[in-house]
Amino acid sequence: MKLLSIKIENFTCFLKPIEFSFNNGLNIVNAGNGTGKSQLLNSIYWVLYNQIYEKPDWVEADNKTLYPVWYTNKNNEEEYKQDNIVTSVELILEAPHIEENPEINTQWYFSKKRHHLRSSSGTILTNRDELEIKYIHPNTGEHVLLSSYRKDDIIETLFPRAVRKLMWFQGEGFSSDIDLTRKGSGFNEILDKISHYPFYGKMLDRVKKAHSKKTKELNTIRSSQDDLSREQRDKLLLQKKLQEKVPIYSSQLEDIEEDIDTKERQLIDIEDYLNNVKDYVEINGEIKNIKNQISSINSEIETLEISKVNNLIKKWSIIGAQKEYEKFQSHIQLFQSELNDIDESKIPLHIPGPEMVQEMIDDMKCHICERDVPDTSDQAYFALLKRLDVYKEGQKAKWLRKNFDEFKRIKRRTSENYVEIEVDIKNHNKKINSFLKRRKVLMGQLEDQETKLDEITNGKKSTTDSSGSNYELYRRREKDKKKELDSLRLNKGRIEKLLQQDSQKLEEVSKDIKEFDNGSTELKSANKNIYYYELLKDIMHDLEEEAKTGLEKEITETSNYLFTSYYHNPSVIIEINNGEILRLDRSTGELELGSDNESQDTLIRFSIINALLKISSKKLGRSLPLIADAPTSSLEWVNVRYFTNNLGENFDQVILFSKDYLEPIKNDSARKTELINLCKSKGGKWYWIEQVDRNSNPVGPNNPKPKSESRTVIKEEI
């Protein structure tokens, strides 16, 4: 089986019709965070299972928004005016022709549409979903459309529920704890497909129930004997009660142990969350502190820059004024010469004033002595004119002195201000440079802290959501879970004690009861049945153990083979024992109790999942494609490269949706060529998708846009 193509339109971030075609071998779709790589896997799940991925698991898509939010933005006029919006995805696969002849392959078409209607208020409402499945008839070549009642059966036959998570791998959607025991709910269906181990376990459960039923029948026969004493009847009654109580205690103990196991796993998840949240809170707090410091520095720099500009303007003005002073210097010298020529000591300081003198000249009469001035040739007339001239000289001297003094004051003040401004500008430059250096240090610290934060939120340290918003809630959950575990463990101890006591009593009383059987044919037959059922229990238990051991060996061998081809120079080997995944030191063979190698742990998990897929393909008798979203998000480049080089060798078709190739190839064309050739070596495809705005410009740090103004397009296809 292989996925030939995905045709997608109006699905989440995919606006215009886009088609991805895939071949055998390795196919890579490169995409940065938030550009649509996970939506490609979502489109497959939506068509086949009506689900999309939302942390931490797959959820039903009935009430989920699938159309691009582009349609909600009024600025996107063409799309905003559309009243009918159709989300559509078509998958074309090459798969067994299960309708006619499973031994041959044919093309299958799975097409799903969701119709949306825009209301008068502009709200977009989901109208209906339509799924269509058809195949090409091997003999006629015609397209045959399946009736609706056959759809679920076809999907389950081609993509068994048991192996879905193995085929479609969502890096964040797979539990880090893989439980391969019979009670491991996530894998029971898988084990049913690939081993007799679960079958024997189910048979063992049935034999135990039959044994219990035959035991009750034997007790009834014994109680019906006529010659039993009161003591014997009491023992039979006690045996009956104990036979009822012991299985109940055993069942209760199993339930309690399962509850303890579940709650311990939940507690581990909560503690992982809290550990990451603690890191998140501390790092986020430090980031906020650094950003506040940077903001404060930016404000200081802005204030200094404004002040510097003002000083530069003042400096420019002063320089201009000084040039004017130099030009005006000749006039200033005339001022000084005029002042020197004026004898200010002769200027009268007492009455009459110039107004009174002018009035006497006009009246031709001295108002002081009341004597008339005969004519303009009289000495008295000349005396009045002279006195008026003296007053005019005084006014001129006063005006010159005032302006000359003011000019000197302005010139002196300007010179002083110029020196002060020069000093201020130099100090401003020193302060600004100091702030710039401090800001550069803080920017480096901010980048380091944001990298640490990315490692938490992108799952490099944990797959749990570490937003920090639910810290107090998870802290309460931790306390509650610990209390529940303490209560369960106390209850377990109590049940274990009761089970041990009653089991011992049952063994003793059963031994006594056998001694007073009357040897009737009916009793002999009933005892014989009990013997055979006990023998059958042992056989089923041995068969279950043998099947489990064989399965664990096969998973172990396949997992180790894949692990060594995925991880460069591993330090451990994998061993599956009683359903637990163990890590053994490759050199010493000793058990590793803990690990801080996130890359190695990720690929151990991926290797086991891939091993189960390979074994499933073998048991089902057909190849299954591996389609993985972000499987290498926690790996360093050396292991991303090693993993990529070898992954395509283990499956007929591999499709990877990943962001981990973009950064390494950004400035290294040789690496890019190497990856492209790796895809092409077996006919695979290479894609690069990105988000663009309404003008088809790439969206990113240099051109940030909201989702309502971004759409995903194929940038490169090889």
Coordinates of C-alpha atoms in Angstrom, one line a residue, residues 30-436:
N30 CA 9.8 20.7 4.6
A31 CA 7.8 23.2 6.6
G32 CA 8.6 25.7 9.4
N33 CA 6.5 25.9 12.6
G34 CA 2.9 26.9 11.9
T35 CA 3.2 26.6 8.1
G36 CA 1.0 23.5 7.7
K37 CA 3.0 20.3 8.0
S38 CA 0.8 19.0 10.8
Q39 CA -2.3 20.0 8.9
L40 CA -1.3 17.5 6.1
L41 CA -1.5 14.7 8.6
N42 CA -4.7 16.2 10.0
S43 CA -6.2 16.1 6.5
I44 CA -5.6 12.4 6.2
Y45 CA -7.1 11.7 9.6
W46 CA -10.1 13.9 8.8
V47 CA -10.9 12.1 5.6
L48 CA -10.5 8.6 7.1
Y49 CA -11.5 8.9 10.7
N50 CA -13.1 12.4 11.0
Q51 CA -10.5 13.4 13.6
I52 CA -7.8 16.1 13.9
Y53 CA -5.0 16.4 16.4
E54 CA -5.3 18.7 19.4
K55 CA -2.8 18.2 22.2
P56 CA -2.6 15.7 23.7
D57 CA -4.6 13.4 21.4
W58 CA -6.8 13.0 18.3
V59 CA -10.3 14.5 18.7
E60 CA -13.6 14.4 16.7
A61 CA -13.6 17.1 14.0
D62 CA -17.4 17.6 13.8
N63 CA -17.4 20.9 15.7
K64 CA -13.9 22.0 14.7
T65 CA -13.2 24.9 12.4
L66 CA -11.6 23.5 9.2
Y67 CA -12.0 26.4 6.7
P68 CA -9.1 29.0 6.5
V69 CA -9.6 32.0 8.8
W70 CA -8.6 33.9 5.7
Y71 CA -12.3 34.0 4.9
T72 CA -13.1 35.9 8.0
N73 CA -10.8 38.9 7.1
K74 CA -12.7 41.7 5.5
N75 CA -9.5 42.9 3.8
N76 CA -9.5 39.7 1.7
E77 CA -12.4 41.1 -0.3
E78 CA -12.8 38.3 -2.9
E79 CA -12.9 35.5 -0.3
Y80 CA -14.9 37.5 2.3
K81 CA -17.7 37.9 -0.2
Q82 CA -18.0 34.2 -0.8
D83 CA -21.3 32.8 0.7
N84 CA -20.4 29.1 0.0
I85 CA -17.1 27.7 1.1
V86 CA -16.1 24.1 0.5
T87 CA -13.3 22.4 2.4
S88 CA -12.1 19.4 0.4
V89 CA -9.4 16.8 0.7
E90 CA -8.9 13.9 -1.7
L91 CA -6.5 11.0 -0.9
I92 CA -5.5 8.6 -3.7
L93 CA -3.9 5.4 -2.6
E94 CA -2.6 2.2 -4.2
A95 CA -4.0 -0.6 -2.0
P96 CA -5.3 -4.2 -2.2
H97 CA -8.5 -4.7 -4.2
I98 CA -10.4 -6.1 -1.3
E99 CA -13.7 -5.9 -3.2
E100 CA -12.6 -8.2 -6.0
N101 CA -9.1 -9.7 -5.4
P102 CA -7.0 -8.8 -2.4
E103 CA -4.0 -10.3 -4.1
I104 CA -3.8 -7.4 -6.6
N105 CA -3.6 -3.6 -6.0
T106 CA -5.8 -0.9 -7.5
Q107 CA -6.3 2.8 -7.0
W108 CA -8.6 3.9 -4.2
Y109 CA -10.1 7.5 -4.0
F110 CA -11.1 8.8 -0.6
S111 CA -12.7 12.3 -1.1
K112 CA -14.3 14.3 1.7
K113 CA -16.0 17.7 1.6
R114 CA -17.4 20.0 4.2
H115 CA -19.8 22.6 3.0
H116 CA -20.0 26.0 4.8
L117 CA -22.5 28.8 4.5
R118 CA -22.0 32.4 5.4
S119 CA -24.9 33.9 7.3
S120 CA -26.2 37.5 6.8
S121 CA -24.1 38.6 9.7
G122 CA -20.9 37.2 8.1
T123 CA -20.6 34.2 10.4
I124 CA -19.5 31.0 8.7
L125 CA -21.6 27.9 9.6
T126 CA -20.9 24.3 8.8
N127 CA -23.6 22.8 6.7
R128 CA -22.7 19.2 6.1
D129 CA -19.8 16.7 5.4
E130 CA -19.7 14.4 2.5
L131 CA -17.3 11.3 2.2
E132 CA -17.0 9.5 -1.1
I133 CA -15.0 6.3 -1.7
K134 CA -14.4 4.8 -5.1
Y135 CA -11.9 2.5 -6.7
I136 CA -10.8 1.5 -10.2
H137 CA -12.2 -1.9 -11.3
P138 CA -9.2 -4.1 -12.3
N139 CA -10.9 -5.6 -15.3
T140 CA -13.0 -2.7 -16.8
G141 CA -10.9 0.3 -15.6
E142 CA -14.1 2.0 -14.5
H143 CA -14.5 4.0 -11.3
V144 CA -16.8 2.2 -8.9
L145 CA -18.5 4.2 -6.2
L146 CA -19.1 2.5 -2.9
S147 CA -22.4 2.7 -1.1
S148 CA -22.4 4.6 2.2
Y149 CA -23.0 1.5 4.4
R150 CA -19.7 0.0 3.1
K151 CA -17.5 3.0 3.9
D152 CA -16.6 2.1 7.5
D153 CA -15.8 -1.5 6.6
I154 CA -13.5 -0.5 3.8
I155 CA -11.6 1.9 5.9
E156 CA -11.2 -0.6 8.7
T157 CA -10.1 -3.3 6.3
L158 CA -7.5 -1.1 4.5
F159 CA -6.4 0.7 7.6
P160 CA -7.1 -1.5 10.7
R161 CA -7.8 0.5 13.8
A162 CA -5.1 -1.5 15.6
V163 CA -2.3 -0.1 13.5
R164 CA -3.4 3.4 12.7
K165 CA -1.1 5.1 15.2
L166 CA 1.8 3.1 13.8
M167 CA 1.1 4.1 10.2
W168 CA 0.2 7.8 10.8
F169 CA 2.8 8.9 13.4
Q170 CA 2.2 12.2 15.1
G171 CA 5.4 13.0 17.0
E172 CA 3.5 14.8 19.8
G173 CA 0.5 12.5 19.8
F174 CA 2.2 9.2 20.9
S175 CA 2.6 8.4 24.6
S176 CA 6.2 8.3 25.7
D177 CA 5.2 5.2 27.8
I178 CA 4.6 2.2 25.5
D179 CA 2.8 -0.6 27.5
L180 CA 3.2 -4.0 25.8
T181 CA 1.4 -5.9 28.5
R182 CA -2.0 -7.4 28.1
K183 CA -3.5 -4.6 30.1
G184 CA -1.9 -2.0 27.9
S185 CA -5.0 -0.5 26.4
G186 CA -3.2 1.3 23.6
F187 CA -1.7 -1.9 22.2
N188 CA -4.2 -4.7 22.8
E189 CA -5.6 -4.3 19.3
I190 CA -2.1 -4.3 17.8
L191 CA -1.1 -7.4 19.7
D192 CA -4.3 -9.1 18.5
K193 CA -3.1 -8.5 14.9
I194 CA 0.5 -9.6 15.3
S195 CA 0.5 -12.4 17.9
H196 CA -1.4 -15.3 19.5
Y197 CA -0.3 -13.9 22.9
P198 CA -3.6 -12.0 23.6
F199 CA -5.7 -14.9 22.3
Y200 CA -4.1 -17.3 24.8
G201 CA -4.7 -14.7 27.5
K202 CA -8.4 -14.5 26.7
M203 CA -8.6 -18.3 26.6
L204 CA -7.0 -18.4 30.0
D205 CA -9.6 -16.0 31.4
R206 CA -12.4 -18.2 30.0
V207 CA -10.8 -21.4 31.4
K208 CA -10.6 -19.7 34.8
K209 CA -14.4 -18.9 34.6
A210 CA -15.2 -22.4 33.6
H211 CA -13.1 -23.8 36.4
S212 CA -14.9 -21.6 38.9
K213 CA -18.3 -22.9 37.6
K214 CA -17.2 -26.5 37.9
T215 CA -16.0 -25.9 41.4
K216 CA -19.4 -24.6 42.4
E217 CA -21.0 -27.7 40.8
L218 CA -18.7 -29.9 42.8
N219 CA -19.6 -28.1 46.0
T220 CA -23.3 -28.6 45.3
I221 CA -22.8 -32.4 44.8
R222 CA -20.8 -32.6 48.1
S223 CA -23.4 -30.7 50.0
S224 CA -26.1 -33.2 48.8
Q225 CA -24.5 -36.2 50.6
D226 CA -26.7 -37.6 53.3
D227 CA -24.2 -38.9 55.7
L228 CA -22.4 -35.6 56.4
S229 CA -21.9 -34.4 60.0
R230 CA -22.6 -30.9 61.2
E231 CA -18.9 -30.1 61.3
Q232 CA -18.5 -31.4 57.7
R233 CA -21.4 -29.3 56.5
D234 CA -19.9 -26.2 58.3
K235 CA -16.7 -26.9 56.5
L236 CA -18.5 -27.1 53.1
L237 CA -20.3 -23.9 53.9
L238 CA -17.0 -22.2 54.8
Q239 CA -15.3 -23.5 51.6
K240 CA -18.2 -22.1 49.5
K241 CA -17.8 -18.7 51.2
L242 CA -14.1 -18.7 50.8
Q243 CA -14.3 -19.8 47.1
E244 CA -16.5 -16.8 46.5
K245 CA -14.4 -14.4 48.5
V246 CA -10.9 -15.3 47.1
P247 CA -11.7 -14.6 43.5
I248 CA -13.3 -11.3 44.5
Y249 CA -10.2 -10.4 46.5
S250 CA -8.0 -11.4 43.5
S251 CA -10.1 -9.3 41.1
Q252 CA -10.1 -6.3 43.5
L253 CA -6.3 -6.6 43.9
E254 CA -5.9 -6.6 40.1
D255 CA -8.1 -3.6 39.8
I256 CA -6.3 -1.8 42.5
E257 CA -2.9 -2.6 41.0
E258 CA -4.1 -1.4 37.6
D259 CA -5.4 1.8 39.3
I260 CA -2.1 2.3 41.0
D261 CA -0.3 1.8 37.8
T262 CA -2.5 4.2 35.9
K263 CA -2.3 6.9 38.7
E264 CA 1.5 6.4 38.9
R265 CA 1.7 7.1 35.2
Q266 CA -0.6 10.1 35.6
L267 CA 1.5 11.4 38.5
I268 CA 4.6 11.1 36.4
D269 CA 3.0 13.1 33.6
I270 CA 1.9 15.7 36.2
E271 CA 5.4 15.9 37.7
D272 CA 6.9 16.2 34.3
Y273 CA 4.5 19.0 33.6
L274 CA 5.3 20.7 36.8
N275 CA 9.0 20.3 36.3
N276 CA 8.7 21.9 32.9
V277 CA 6.4 24.5 34.2
K278 CA 8.8 25.3 36.9
D279 CA 11.5 25.8 34.3
Y280 CA 8.9 27.7 32.2
V281 CA 7.9 30.0 35.0
E282 CA 11.5 30.7 35.9
I283 CA 12.7 31.2 32.3
N284 CA 9.6 33.2 31.4
G285 CA 10.0 35.4 34.4
E286 CA 13.6 36.0 33.5
I287 CA 12.6 36.8 29.9
K288 CA 10.0 39.3 31.1
N289 CA 12.7 40.9 33.4
I290 CA 15.2 41.1 30.5
K291 CA 12.5 42.5 28.2
N292 CA 11.6 45.1 30.9
Q293 CA 15.3 46.1 31.2
I294 CA 15.6 46.3 27.4
S295 CA 12.4 48.4 27.2
S296 CA 13.7 50.7 30.0
I297 CA 17.1 51.1 28.1
N298 CA 15.3 51.8 24.9
S299 CA 13.3 54.6 26.6
E300 CA 16.5 56.0 28.1
I301 CA 18.2 55.9 24.6
E302 CA 15.2 57.5 23.0
T303 CA 15.2 60.3 25.6
L304 CA 18.9 60.8 25.2
E305 CA 18.5 60.8 21.4
I306 CA 15.8 63.5 21.6
S307 CA 17.9 65.5 24.0
K308 CA 20.9 65.1 21.7
V309 CA 18.8 66.2 18.7
N310 CA 17.6 69.3 20.6
N311 CA 21.2 70.1 21.6
L312 CA 22.4 69.7 18.0
I313 CA 19.6 72.1 16.9
K314 CA 20.8 74.5 19.6
K315 CA 24.4 74.0 18.5
W316 CA 23.5 74.6 14.9
S317 CA 21.6 77.8 15.9
I318 CA 24.4 79.0 18.1
I319 CA 27.0 78.4 15.3
G320 CA 24.7 80.4 13.0
A321 CA 24.4 83.1 15.5
Q322 CA 28.2 83.3 16.0
K323 CA 28.6 83.7 12.2
E324 CA 26.1 86.6 12.4
Y325 CA 28.0 88.1 15.3
E326 CA 31.1 88.1 13.2
K327 CA 29.3 89.7 10.3
F328 CA 27.8 92.3 12.7
Q329 CA 31.1 93.1 14.4
S330 CA 31.8 96.2 12.3
H331 CA 28.4 97.6 13.3
I332 CA 29.3 96.9 16.9
Q333 CA 32.5 98.9 16.6
L334 CA 30.5 101.8 15.2
F335 CA 28.2 101.5 18.3
Q336 CA 31.3 101.7 20.5
S337 CA 32.7 104.7 18.6
E338 CA 29.4 106.6 18.9
L339 CA 29.3 105.9 22.6
N340 CA 32.9 107.1 23.0
D341 CA 32.0 110.4 21.3
I342 CA 29.1 111.1 23.5
D343 CA 29.9 113.0 26.7
E344 CA 27.3 111.5 29.0
S345 CA 28.3 113.8 31.8
K346 CA 26.8 116.8 30.0
I347 CA 23.4 115.3 29.7
P348 CA 21.1 117.2 32.2
L349 CA 19.5 115.0 34.8
H350 CA 17.0 117.6 36.0
I351 CA 14.1 119.5 34.5
P352 CA 13.2 120.9 32.2
G353 CA 12.9 117.8 30.2
P354 CA 12.9 117.5 26.4
E355 CA 9.1 117.8 26.2
M356 CA 9.0 121.0 28.1
V357 CA 12.0 122.5 26.1
Q358 CA 10.1 121.6 22.9
E359 CA 7.0 123.3 24.2
M360 CA 9.0 126.5 25.1
I361 CA 10.5 126.6 21.6
D362 CA 7.0 126.2 20.1
D363 CA 5.7 129.0 22.4
M364 CA 8.8 131.2 22.0
K365 CA 8.7 131.7 25.7
C366 CA 10.8 130.5 28.7
H367 CA 8.3 129.0 31.1
I368 CA 10.8 129.0 33.9
C369 CA 11.5 132.8 34.0
E370 CA 8.4 133.8 32.1
R371 CA 10.4 135.8 29.6
D372 CA 9.5 135.9 26.0
V373 CA 12.0 134.9 23.3
P374 CA 11.9 137.8 20.8
D375 CA 12.9 135.8 17.7
T376 CA 14.9 132.9 16.4
S377 CA 18.1 134.9 16.3
D378 CA 18.0 135.5 20.0
Q379 CA 20.6 133.8 22.2
A380 CA 17.8 132.4 24.4
Y381 CA 16.3 130.6 21.4
F382 CA 19.7 129.0 20.5
A383 CA 20.1 128.0 24.2
L384 CA 16.8 126.1 24.0
L385 CA 17.8 124.3 20.8
K386 CA 21.2 123.3 22.3
R387 CA 19.4 121.9 25.3
L388 CA 17.1 119.9 23.1
D389 CA 20.1 118.5 21.2
V390 CA 21.8 117.5 24.4
Y391 CA 18.7 115.5 25.3
K392 CA 18.7 113.8 21.9
E393 CA 22.3 112.8 22.4
G394 CA 21.4 111.4 25.8
Q395 CA 18.6 109.4 24.3
K396 CA 20.9 108.1 21.6
A397 CA 23.5 107.2 24.2
K398 CA 20.9 105.4 26.3
W399 CA 19.6 103.4 23.3
L400 CA 23.2 102.5 22.2
R401 CA 24.2 101.5 25.7
K402 CA 21.1 99.4 26.2
N403 CA 21.5 97.5 23.0
F404 CA 25.2 97.2 23.2
D405 CA 25.0 95.8 26.7
E406 CA 22.2 93.4 25.7
F407 CA 24.3 92.2 22.7
K408 CA 27.3 91.6 24.9
R409 CA 25.1 89.6 27.4
I410 CA 23.6 87.5 24.5
K411 CA 27.1 86.9 23.0
R412 CA 28.5 85.9 26.4
R413 CA 25.5 83.6 27.2
T414 CA 25.6 82.0 23.8
S415 CA 29.3 81.2 24.2
E416 CA 28.7 79.7 27.6
N417 CA 25.7 77.7 26.2
Y418 CA 27.8 76.4 23.3
V419 CA 30.4 75.0 25.6
E420 CA 27.7 73.5 27.8
I421 CA 26.0 72.0 24.8
E422 CA 29.2 70.5 23.5
V423 CA 29.8 68.8 26.9
D424 CA 26.2 67.6 26.9
I425 CA 26.5 66.1 23.5
K426 CA 29.7 64.2 24.4
N427 CA 28.1 63.0 27.6
H428 CA 25.0 61.9 25.7
N429 CA 27.1 59.9 23.2
K430 CA 28.9 58.2 26.1
K431 CA 25.6 57.4 27.8
I432 CA 24.0 56.1 24.6
N433 CA 27.0 53.9 23.8
S434 CA 26.9 52.5 27.4
F435 CA 23.2 51.8 27.0
L436 CA 23.8 50.1 23.6

